[in-house]
Coordinates of C-alpha atoms in Angstrom, one line a residue:
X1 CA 0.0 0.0 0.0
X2 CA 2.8 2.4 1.0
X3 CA 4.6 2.4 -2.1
X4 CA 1.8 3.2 -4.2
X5 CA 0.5 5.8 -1.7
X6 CA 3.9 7.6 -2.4
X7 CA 4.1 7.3 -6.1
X8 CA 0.6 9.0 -6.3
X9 CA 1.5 12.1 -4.1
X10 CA 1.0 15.1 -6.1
X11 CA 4.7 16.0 -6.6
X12 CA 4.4 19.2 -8.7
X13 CA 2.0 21.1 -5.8
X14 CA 4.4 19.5 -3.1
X15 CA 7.2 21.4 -4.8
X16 CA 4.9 24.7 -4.6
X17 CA 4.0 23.7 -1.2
X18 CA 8.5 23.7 -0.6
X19 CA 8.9 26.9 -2.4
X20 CA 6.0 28.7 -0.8
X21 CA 6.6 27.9 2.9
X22 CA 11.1 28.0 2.1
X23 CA 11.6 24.4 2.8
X24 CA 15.0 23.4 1.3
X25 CA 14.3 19.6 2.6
X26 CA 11.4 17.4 2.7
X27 CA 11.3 13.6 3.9
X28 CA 8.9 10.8 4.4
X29 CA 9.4 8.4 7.5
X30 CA 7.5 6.1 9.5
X31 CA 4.5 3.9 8.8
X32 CA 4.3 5.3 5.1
X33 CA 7.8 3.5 4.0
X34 CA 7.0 0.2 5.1
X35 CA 4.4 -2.6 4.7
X36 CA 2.1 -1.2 8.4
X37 CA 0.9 1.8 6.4
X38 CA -2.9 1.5 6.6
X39 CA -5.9 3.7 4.7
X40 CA -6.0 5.3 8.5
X41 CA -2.3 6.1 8.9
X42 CA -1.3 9.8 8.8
X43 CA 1.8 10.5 6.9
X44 CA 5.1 11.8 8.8
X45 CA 6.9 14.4 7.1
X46 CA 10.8 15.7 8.1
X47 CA 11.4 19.5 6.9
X48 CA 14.5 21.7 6.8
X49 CA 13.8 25.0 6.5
X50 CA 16.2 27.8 4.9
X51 CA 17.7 30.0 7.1
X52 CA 15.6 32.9 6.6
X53 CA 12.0 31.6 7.6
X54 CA 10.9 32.0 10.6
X55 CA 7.7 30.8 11.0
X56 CA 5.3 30.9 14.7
X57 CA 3.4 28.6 15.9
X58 CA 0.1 29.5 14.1
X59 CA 1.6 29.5 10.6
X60 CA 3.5 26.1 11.0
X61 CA -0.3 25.1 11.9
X62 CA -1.8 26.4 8.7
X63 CA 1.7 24.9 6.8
X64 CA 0.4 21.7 8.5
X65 CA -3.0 21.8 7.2
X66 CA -2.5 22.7 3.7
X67 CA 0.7 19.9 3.2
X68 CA -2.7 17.7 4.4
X69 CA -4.7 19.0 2.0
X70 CA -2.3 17.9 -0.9
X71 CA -1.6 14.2 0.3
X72 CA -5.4 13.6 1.5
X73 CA -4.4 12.7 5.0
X74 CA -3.5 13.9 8.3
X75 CA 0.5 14.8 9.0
X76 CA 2.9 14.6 11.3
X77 CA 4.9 17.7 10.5
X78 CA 8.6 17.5 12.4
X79 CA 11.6 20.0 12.1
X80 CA 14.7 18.3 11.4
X81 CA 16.4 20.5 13.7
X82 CA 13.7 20.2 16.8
X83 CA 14.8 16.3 16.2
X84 CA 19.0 17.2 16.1
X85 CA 18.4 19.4 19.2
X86 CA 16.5 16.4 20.8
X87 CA 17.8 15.5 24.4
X88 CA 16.4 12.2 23.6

């Protein structure tokens, strides 16, 4: 299921969606790479952001919402850096 979930993301408005909101990285993990993915699943999504945005809390809400509007499912949205600075 996973592998065809990803092959039918919409790559052309997720490269808007990377342009508009300055991410220079985007990356799939979890449940959508391997064979646990389910139609109930949400997909989890690393971003690196250029150095120049700096986006609050209520915009990386709305970023949340519309990447969820492209892939037609909930997300997990997680900064690459909140996971490097990571005590854990």
């Amino acid at each position: 299921m996973s592998n065809n979930f990803v092959e039918k993301l919409p790559k052309e408005k997720i490269a808007e969606f990377c342009d508009r909101w300055k991410i220079t990285e985007l990356a799939l993990f979890g449940s959508i790479l391997r064979d646990d993915f389910r139609p109930d699943s949400d997909v989890d999504v690393l971003v690196t952001f250029a150095p120049d945005a700096k986006w609050g809390l209520f915009k990386l809400v709305e970023m949340q919402q519309n990447l969820e509007t492209i892939v037609g499912r909930d997300v997990d949205l997680i900064e690459r850096k909140a996971i490097e600075h990571s005590h854990n």
